[in-house]
Amino acid sequence: MKILVKAPAKINLALDVLHKRNDGYHEVEMIMTTIDLADRLELSLLEQNQIHIISQNRYVPDDQRNLAYQAAQILKDRFGIKQGVAISIEKTIPVAAGLAGGSSDAAAALRGLNKLWNLGLSLDELAEIGSEIGSDVSFCVYGGTALAKGRGEQIKELPAPPTCWVILAKPFIGVSTADVYRRLDVNAVTHPNIGAMVDALHHSDYQAVCRNVGNVLEDVTLNLHPEVAQIKDQMKRFGADAVLMSGSGPTVFGLVQHDSRMHRIYNGLRGFCDQVFAVRMLGDRNKLD
Ligand code: ATP
């Protein structure tokens, strides 16, 4: 028996860090939305009681470091499952890019294994389990658009953003999320207006969405990697309505509504960057599987 699951990337329309907590995590407020750029996972039952990860991408670990492996392991431990599984990951989302690729693979593995092993768990239960794997996994279990609080695991659903194109450009560098958080000084940053972004989404106001994008981690990564600032400048120059780094970077995304401008930005950036994509937002939860 085989199950195919889609694992879409996310972007942060807004990302704020409030303070560092006593448990070492940062208290965050993030507005996330899934985009139509996805890995594909194929899950198949194995005779042997093993978890087997298969991926052609050399940056994707094929052992217990893989977040999809960890998802399978947690379910096996918690529900005493003796069946094995082979998880084949066809990677499209750039790795270590600020697009939650690993977290989304883990979330897709949880959704798929819930079916493959007939566990009958709700999305809320899967999201709760996902939060033990990583802070972004809970959001990725639901997909769509949401405000994430706490260390990212408290999810409140939001309306889909107004229709637009998302152009993503990733320079040829990887960024360590832990390193960026370590270097962040929450008292020395401009905080995005999360409330204004929530209102913009409720009013489906594209201009207000564009005005209120913001990410407190941006300056940290920009200081470490000046090429990220160059990509931001290029996108603005080519006419993007809003430009922001996603997560801890280094991927930069631009928003536009007009097809012609999307093509101009996409073609203009292709010469500069390792990976460039132009995709739609998925927006709603029900667009997931
Ligand atoms: P986030 O936006 O959640 O911080 P990211 O997009 O920056 O995540 P990932 O693509 O998830 O980063 O990869 C970060 C690291 O996680 C990689 O360097 C890789 O070693 C490890 N990893 C574990 N599982 C996976 C997976 N399924 N796909 C990609 N990387 C994975």
Short mmCIF file of N, CA, C and O in Angstrom, two decimals, residues 4 30 63 65 84 86 93 95 121-122 136 148 153 165 170 178 180 219-220 224 245 252 254 259 263 266:
data_model
loop_
_atom_site.label_atom_id
_atom_site.label_comp_id
_atom_site.label_asym_id
_atom_site.label_seq_id
_atom_site.Cartn_x
_atom_site.Cartn_y
_atom_site.Cartn_z
N LEU A 4 0.49 9.03 -1.32
CA LEU A 4 1.24 10.21 -1.77
C LEU A 4 0.77 11.42 -0.97
O LEU A 4 -0.43 11.61 -0.78
N MET A 30 3.97 35.07 14.42
CA MET A 30 4.29 34.95 12.99
C MET A 30 3.00 34.79 12.20
O MET A 30 2.11 34.08 12.63
N ASP A 63 18.68 9.71 7.65
CA ASP A 63 18.62 8.97 8.92
C ASP A 63 17.73 9.73 9.92
O ASP A 63 16.92 10.56 9.51
N ARG A 65 18.09 12.19 11.60
CA ARG A 65 18.12 13.66 11.56
C ARG A 65 17.02 14.21 10.66
O ARG A 65 16.66 15.39 10.73
N GLY A 84 6.85 -1.24 9.41
CA GLY A 84 7.86 -0.28 8.95
C GLY A 84 7.31 0.57 7.82
O GLY A 84 6.23 0.32 7.30
N ALA A 86 8.67 3.05 4.26
CA ALA A 86 9.67 3.71 3.40
C ALA A 86 9.10 5.06 3.04
O ALA A 86 7.95 5.17 2.59
N ILE A 93 11.39 22.07 -2.55
CA ILE A 93 11.63 23.23 -1.68
C ILE A 93 13.13 23.32 -1.40
O ILE A 93 13.73 22.34 -0.96
N VAL A 95 16.58 23.70 0.44
CA VAL A 95 16.92 23.27 1.81
C VAL A 95 17.60 24.41 2.57
O VAL A 95 18.38 25.17 1.99
N LEU A 121 -6.25 9.95 13.87
CA LEU A 121 -5.97 11.16 14.67
C LEU A 121 -6.52 12.40 13.96
O LEU A 121 -6.53 12.47 12.72
N SER A 122 -6.94 13.39 14.75
CA SER A 122 -7.42 14.65 14.17
C SER A 122 -6.22 15.52 13.81
O SER A 122 -5.10 15.28 14.28
N ASP A 136 7.81 24.85 13.63
CA ASP A 136 6.97 25.16 12.46
C ASP A 136 6.10 23.98 12.04
O ASP A 136 5.28 24.11 11.13
N ALA A 148 0.76 32.33 14.25
CA ALA A 148 1.38 31.34 15.13
C ALA A 148 2.02 32.08 16.29
O ALA A 148 2.78 33.03 16.09
N GLU A 153 3.86 27.10 18.00
CA GLU A 153 2.96 25.93 17.99
C GLU A 153 1.51 26.28 18.29
O GLU A 153 0.63 25.44 18.12
N TRP A 165 0.93 36.94 -6.99
CA TRP A 165 2.07 36.07 -7.26
C TRP A 165 3.10 36.22 -6.14
O TRP A 165 3.29 37.33 -5.62
N LYS A 170 16.40 32.44 -4.02
CA LYS A 170 17.30 31.96 -2.97
C LYS A 170 18.74 32.02 -3.46
O LYS A 170 19.09 31.37 -4.45
N ALA A 178 19.22 28.58 14.06
CA ALA A 178 19.69 28.73 15.45
C ALA A 178 20.68 29.88 15.56
O ALA A 178 20.64 30.68 16.50
N VAL A 180 20.95 32.55 13.62
CA VAL A 180 20.28 33.85 13.44
C VAL A 180 19.58 34.26 14.74
O VAL A 180 19.70 35.40 15.18
N ASP A 219 17.36 41.82 9.45
CA ASP A 219 18.61 42.58 9.59
C ASP A 219 19.78 41.69 10.02
O ASP A 219 20.91 41.91 9.60
N VAL A 220 19.48 40.69 10.86
CA VAL A 220 20.55 39.79 11.31
C VAL A 220 21.15 39.06 10.11
O VAL A 220 22.36 39.04 9.90
N LEU A 224 24.88 39.30 7.95
CA LEU A 224 25.76 38.15 7.73
C LEU A 224 25.99 37.91 6.24
O LEU A 224 27.06 37.48 5.82
N MET A 245 12.40 39.01 3.42
CA MET A 245 13.06 37.74 3.61
C MET A 245 12.10 36.82 4.38
O MET A 245 11.41 37.27 5.29
N VAL A 252 14.37 35.31 -0.33
CA VAL A 252 13.64 36.58 -0.36
C VAL A 252 12.40 36.35 -1.22
O VAL A 252 12.47 35.67 -2.24
N GLY A 254 8.97 38.29 -3.18
CA GLY A 254 8.34 39.54 -3.61
C GLY A 254 6.89 39.24 -3.96
O GLY A 254 6.57 38.14 -4.42
N ASP A 259 0.57 39.80 -13.98
CA ASP A 259 1.37 38.74 -14.60
C ASP A 259 2.63 39.30 -15.26
O ASP A 259 3.71 38.74 -15.16
N HIS A 263 6.57 38.25 -14.58
CA HIS A 263 7.54 37.73 -15.56
C HIS A 263 8.81 38.56 -15.55
O HIS A 263 9.92 38.05 -15.65
N TYR A 266 10.79 37.72 -12.36
CA TYR A 266 11.29 36.33 -12.44
C TYR A 266 12.48 36.27 -13.39
O TYR A 266 13.54 35.75 -13.05
#
